Amino acid sequence: MPMGASRMSDQVSQHTLEDVPLRTPELTLTSHSATDIQVTWQPLPAKISRGRVLAYRLSYRTAVDDAVVNVELPQNCTQYLLEGLQPDTIYLLRIAAATRVGWCEPSAWTSHRTSKMTSDKGKPDKTWNQWRAVHLVPRPLVGPTQLLLLNITTF
């Protein structure tokens, strides 16, 4: 051993305990028809998720209704298509993420208006839809073998 050099210390590694995510993913909302909303988000980075995200909870309601619909989605899901909605209606949406420890606080409500129906066989009003940009990201959709849990909460 060279003079003045000391023995190497033992290697120490440390990790923090898993916790609920610090925040929720940002939602991107688009419509492809007057009766649907495509909801997409990016997975949370490890520093924000504070553990492995096990599920997402997407909540939505109309702006004039207090009944909230909750859809629980698996961890690998980064998009969801809400179908069968009312045309020309403002919907409020929010999301929460869960780790083994529990659910984080849901995001603030985000609003989105579905387009008006036209007489052209239920297609959206093209003039209203012109300003919308569609951003398509290839992500796995919820498959037929995965279970979706739905519940409705009223206030």
PDB file of C-alpha atoms in Angstrom:
ATOM      1  CA  MET A   1       0.000   0.000   0.000  1.00  0.00           C
ATOM      2  CA  PRO A   2       1.481   3.405  -0.949  1.00  0.00           C
ATOM      3  CA  MET A   3       2.424   5.752   1.846  1.00  0.00           C
ATOM      4  CA  GLY A   4      -0.454   8.000   2.971  1.00  0.00           C
ATOM      5  CA  ALA A   5      -3.111   5.975   1.206  1.00  0.00           C
ATOM      6  CA  SER A   6      -5.746   4.375   3.360  1.00  0.00           C
ATOM      7  CA  ARG A   7      -7.754   1.257   2.881  1.00  0.00           C
ATOM      8  CA  MET A   8     -10.803   1.649   0.600  1.00  0.00           C
ATOM      9  CA  SER A   9     -14.047   1.990   2.516  1.00  0.00           C
ATOM     10  CA  ASP A  10     -16.952  -0.394   2.043  1.00  0.00           C
ATOM     11  CA  GLN A  11     -19.363   0.521  -0.724  1.00  0.00           C
ATOM     12  CA  VAL A  12     -22.578   2.052   0.566  1.00  0.00           C
ATOM     13  CA  SER A  13     -25.766   2.421  -1.429  1.00  0.00           C
ATOM     14  CA  GLN A  14     -28.958   4.012  -0.273  1.00  0.00           C
ATOM     15  CA  HIS A  15     -32.401   4.482  -1.735  1.00  0.00           C
ATOM     16  CA  THR A  16     -35.457   6.321  -0.536  1.00  0.00           C
ATOM     17  CA  LEU A  17     -38.644   4.551   0.386  1.00  0.00           C
ATOM     18  CA  GLU A  18     -41.434   4.359  -2.171  1.00  0.00           C
ATOM     19  CA  ASP A  19     -44.098   7.028  -1.797  1.00  0.00           C
ATOM     20  CA  VAL A  20     -47.073   8.403  -3.717  1.00  0.00           C
ATOM     21  CA  PRO A  21     -46.141  10.356  -6.867  1.00  0.00           C
ATOM     22  CA  LEU A  22     -45.226  14.026  -6.393  1.00  0.00           C
ATOM     23  CA  ARG A  23     -47.573  15.113  -9.168  1.00  0.00           C
ATOM     24  CA  THR A  24     -49.735  13.784 -11.955  1.00  0.00           C
ATOM     25  CA  PRO A  25     -49.022  13.515 -15.687  1.00  0.00           C
ATOM     26  CA  GLU A  26     -50.101  16.372 -17.950  1.00  0.00           C
ATOM     27  CA  LEU A  27     -53.142  15.528 -20.053  1.00  0.00           C
ATOM     28  CA  THR A  28     -53.448  16.175 -23.789  1.00  0.00           C
ATOM     29  CA  LEU A  29     -57.065  16.234 -24.986  1.00  0.00           C
ATOM     30  CA  THR A  30     -58.233  15.980 -28.593  1.00  0.00           C
ATOM     31  CA  SER A  31     -61.471  15.053 -30.334  1.00  0.00           C
ATOM     32  CA  HIS A  32     -61.860  13.004 -33.486  1.00  0.00           C
ATOM     33  CA  SER A  33     -65.657  13.211 -33.510  1.00  0.00           C
ATOM     34  CA  ALA A  34     -68.443  15.088 -31.741  1.00  0.00           C
ATOM     35  CA  THR A  35     -68.908  12.256 -29.245  1.00  0.00           C
ATOM     36  CA  ASP A  36     -65.370  11.342 -28.153  1.00  0.00           C
ATOM     37  CA  ILE A  37     -62.301  12.727 -26.371  1.00  0.00           C
ATOM     38  CA  GLN A  38     -58.858  11.174 -26.828  1.00  0.00           C
ATOM     39  CA  VAL A  39     -56.879  11.557 -23.584  1.00  0.00           C
ATOM     40  CA  THR A  40     -53.094  11.030 -23.705  1.00  0.00           C
ATOM     41  CA  TRP A  41     -50.245  11.529 -21.228  1.00  0.00           C
ATOM     42  CA  GLN A  42     -46.560  10.732 -20.816  1.00  0.00           C
ATOM     43  CA  PRO A  43     -45.377   8.286 -18.135  1.00  0.00           C
ATOM     44  CA  LEU A  44     -44.020   9.982 -15.018  1.00  0.00           C
ATOM     45  CA  PRO A  45     -40.225  10.114 -14.668  1.00  0.00           C
ATOM     46  CA  ALA A  46     -38.727   8.124 -11.763  1.00  0.00           C
ATOM     47  CA  LYS A  47     -37.971  11.244  -9.688  1.00  0.00           C
ATOM     48  CA  ILE A  48     -41.613  12.327  -9.883  1.00  0.00           C
ATOM     49  CA  SER A  49     -43.256   8.904  -9.543  1.00  0.00           C
ATOM     50  CA  ARG A  50     -41.221   8.017  -6.396  1.00  0.00           C
ATOM     51  CA  GLY A  51     -41.701   4.335  -7.156  1.00  0.00           C
ATOM     52  CA  ARG A  52     -43.261   2.201  -9.863  1.00  0.00           C
ATOM     53  CA  VAL A  53     -46.606   3.535 -11.069  1.00  0.00           C
ATOM     54  CA  LEU A  54     -49.129   0.701 -10.797  1.00  0.00           C
ATOM     55  CA  ALA A  55     -52.269   2.412 -12.102  1.00  0.00           C
ATOM     56  CA  TYR A  56     -53.852   5.634 -13.296  1.00  0.00           C
ATOM     57  CA  ARG A  57     -57.314   6.919 -12.419  1.00  0.00           C
ATOM     58  CA  LEU A  58     -58.971   9.095 -15.053  1.00  0.00           C
ATOM     59  CA  SER A  59     -61.999  11.023 -13.754  1.00  0.00           C
ATOM     60  CA  TYR A  60     -64.431  12.973 -15.899  1.00  0.00           C
ATOM     61  CA  ARG A  61     -67.797  14.713 -15.745  1.00  0.00           C
ATOM     62  CA  THR A  62     -69.747  17.365 -17.591  1.00  0.00           C
ATOM     63  CA  ALA A  63     -69.346  20.963 -16.451  1.00  0.00           C
ATOM     64  CA  VAL A  64     -72.992  21.088 -15.355  1.00  0.00           C
ATOM     65  CA  ASP A  65     -73.217  17.661 -13.690  1.00  0.00           C
ATOM     66  CA  ASP A  66     -71.820  16.563 -10.319  1.00  0.00           C
ATOM     67  CA  ALA A  67     -71.687  12.844 -11.207  1.00  0.00           C
ATOM     68  CA  VAL A  68     -68.042  11.846 -11.684  1.00  0.00           C
ATOM     69  CA  VAL A  69     -67.034   8.759 -13.673  1.00  0.00           C
ATOM     70  CA  ASN A  70     -63.720   7.153 -12.637  1.00  0.00           C
ATOM     71  CA  VAL A  71     -61.821   4.823 -14.956  1.00  0.00           C
ATOM     72  CA  GLU A  72     -58.865   2.902 -13.490  1.00  0.00           C
ATOM     73  CA  LEU A  73     -56.202   2.057 -16.050  1.00  0.00           C
ATOM     74  CA  PRO A  74     -53.106  -0.183 -15.836  1.00  0.00           C
ATOM     75  CA  GLN A  75     -49.575   1.210 -15.479  1.00  0.00           C
ATOM     76  CA  ASN A  76     -48.601   0.680 -19.127  1.00  0.00           C
ATOM     77  CA  CYS A  77     -51.540   2.720 -20.411  1.00  0.00           C
ATOM     78  CA  THR A  78     -50.760   6.239 -21.666  1.00  0.00           C
ATOM     79  CA  GLN A  79     -53.965   7.004 -23.554  1.00  0.00           C
ATOM     80  CA  TYR A  80     -57.680   6.417 -23.284  1.00  0.00           C
ATOM     81  CA  LEU A  81     -60.577   7.146 -25.634  1.00  0.00           C
ATOM     82  CA  LEU A  82     -63.766   8.430 -23.987  1.00  0.00           C
ATOM     83  CA  GLU A  83     -66.636   7.496 -26.297  1.00  0.00           C
ATOM     84  CA  GLY A  84     -70.393   8.008 -26.356  1.00  0.00           C
ATOM     85  CA  LEU A  85     -70.175  11.568 -25.042  1.00  0.00           C
ATOM     86  CA  GLN A  86     -72.658  14.355 -25.671  1.00  0.00           C
ATOM     87  CA  PRO A  87     -71.902  16.702 -28.605  1.00  0.00           C
ATOM     88  CA  ASP A  88     -71.275  20.407 -27.911  1.00  0.00           C
ATOM     89  CA  THR A  89     -70.719  19.754 -24.195  1.00  0.00           C
ATOM     90  CA  ILE A  90     -67.959  20.911 -21.859  1.00  0.00           C
ATOM     91  CA  TYR A  91     -66.302  17.997 -20.058  1.00  0.00           C
ATOM     92  CA  LEU A  92     -63.973  18.277 -17.076  1.00  0.00           C
ATOM     93  CA  LEU A  93     -61.190  15.690 -16.781  1.00  0.00           C
ATOM     94  CA  ARG A  94     -58.424  14.949 -14.287  1.00  0.00           C
ATOM     95  CA  ILE A  95     -55.956  12.151 -13.584  1.00  0.00           C
ATOM     96  CA  ALA A  96     -54.209  10.574 -10.591  1.00  0.00           C
ATOM     97  CA  ALA A  97     -51.384   8.025 -10.416  1.00  0.00           C
ATOM     98  CA  ALA A  98     -50.756   5.284  -7.831  1.00  0.00           C
ATOM     99  CA  THR A  99     -47.752   3.399  -6.500  1.00  0.00           C
ATOM    100  CA  ARG A 100     -47.765   0.583  -3.929  1.00  0.00           C
ATOM    101  CA  VAL A 101     -48.097   3.235  -1.228  1.00  0.00           C
ATOM    102  CA  GLY A 102     -51.276   4.793  -2.631  1.00  0.00           C
ATOM    103  CA  TRP A 103     -52.802   7.439  -4.886  1.00  0.00           C
ATOM    104  CA  CYS A 104     -51.394  10.932  -5.359  1.00  0.00           C
ATOM    105  CA  GLU A 105     -53.662  13.957  -5.273  1.00  0.00           C
ATOM    106  CA  PRO A 106     -55.586  14.180  -8.559  1.00  0.00           C
ATOM    107  CA  SER A 107     -54.660  16.905 -11.014  1.00  0.00           C
ATOM    108  CA  ALA A 108     -56.715  20.062 -11.356  1.00  0.00           C
ATOM    109  CA  TRP A 109     -59.775  19.730 -13.585  1.00  0.00           C
ATOM    110  CA  THR A 110     -59.034  20.360 -17.283  1.00  0.00           C
ATOM    111  CA  SER A 111     -61.891  21.335 -19.592  1.00  0.00           C
ATOM    112  CA  HIS A 112     -62.612  20.227 -23.136  1.00  0.00           C
ATOM    113  CA  ARG A 113     -65.656  20.946 -25.311  1.00  0.00           C
ATOM    114  CA  THR A 114     -66.861  18.285 -27.712  1.00  0.00           C
ATOM    115  CA  SER A 115     -67.728  19.620 -31.146  1.00  0.00           C
ATOM    116  CA  LYS A 116     -71.204  20.246 -32.522  1.00  0.00           C
ATOM    117  CA  MET A 117     -72.973  17.588 -34.562  1.00  0.00           C
ATOM    118  CA  THR A 118     -73.770  18.420 -38.153  1.00  0.00           C
ATOM    119  CA  SER A 119     -76.293  16.925 -40.495  1.00  0.00           C
ATOM    120  CA  ASP A 120     -73.391  15.173 -42.268  1.00  0.00           C
ATOM    121  CA  LYS A 121     -74.017  11.769 -40.610  1.00  0.00           C
ATOM    122  CA  GLY A 122     -72.745  12.743 -37.185  1.00  0.00           C
ATOM    123  CA  LYS A 123     -69.403  14.191 -38.254  1.00  0.00           C
ATOM    124  CA  PRO A 124     -68.171  17.182 -36.264  1.00  0.00           C
ATOM    125  CA  ASP A 125     -68.640  20.718 -37.482  1.00  0.00           C
ATOM    126  CA  LYS A 126     -65.510  21.253 -39.608  1.00  0.00           C
ATOM    127  CA  THR A 127     -65.299  24.986 -38.964  1.00  0.00           C
ATOM    128  CA  TRP A 128     -65.182  24.445 -35.196  1.00  0.00           C
ATOM    129  CA  ASN A 129     -62.599  21.676 -35.481  1.00  0.00           C
ATOM    130  CA  GLN A 130     -60.168  23.546 -37.784  1.00  0.00           C
ATOM    131  CA  TRP A 131     -58.154  25.146 -34.963  1.00  0.00           C
ATOM    132  CA  ARG A 132     -57.493  21.825 -33.198  1.00  0.00           C
ATOM    133  CA  ALA A 133     -54.125  20.159 -33.661  1.00  0.00           C
ATOM    134  CA  VAL A 134     -53.937  16.391 -33.496  1.00  0.00           C
ATOM    135  CA  HIS A 135     -50.776  14.919 -31.982  1.00  0.00           C
ATOM    136  CA  LEU A 136     -50.610  11.158 -32.477  1.00  0.00           C
ATOM    137  CA  VAL A 137     -48.238   9.149 -30.294  1.00  0.00           C
ATOM    138  CA  PRO A 138     -48.077   5.369 -30.731  1.00  0.00           C
ATOM    139  CA  ARG A 139     -48.825   3.963 -27.288  1.00  0.00           C
ATOM    140  CA  PRO A 140     -50.420   0.674 -26.250  1.00  0.00           C
ATOM    141  CA  LEU A 141     -54.160   0.910 -25.832  1.00  0.00           C
ATOM    142  CA  VAL A 142     -56.051  -1.016 -23.201  1.00  0.00           C
ATOM    143  CA  GLY A 143     -56.495  -4.457 -24.702  1.00  0.00           C
ATOM    144  CA  PRO A 144     -59.562  -6.689 -24.494  1.00  0.00           C
ATOM    145  CA  THR A 145     -57.878  -8.885 -21.888  1.00  0.00           C
ATOM    146  CA  GLN A 146     -57.310  -6.028 -19.444  1.00  0.00           C
ATOM    147  CA  LEU A 147     -59.938  -5.091 -16.908  1.00  0.00           C
ATOM    148  CA  LEU A 148     -61.262  -1.551 -16.596  1.00  0.00           C
ATOM    149  CA  LEU A 149     -62.890  -0.584 -13.326  1.00  0.00           C
ATOM    150  CA  LEU A 150     -65.610   2.044 -13.580  1.00  0.00           C
ATOM    151  CA  ASN A 151     -67.450   3.728 -10.775  1.00  0.00           C
ATOM    152  CA  ILE A 152     -69.632   6.803 -10.586  1.00  0.00           C
ATOM    153  CA  THR A 153     -69.359   9.184  -7.655  1.00  0.00           C
ATOM    154  CA  THR A 154     -71.983  11.823  -6.990  1.00  0.00           C
ATOM    155  CA  PHE A 155     -71.655  14.841  -4.721  1.00  0.00           C
TER     156      PHE A 155
END
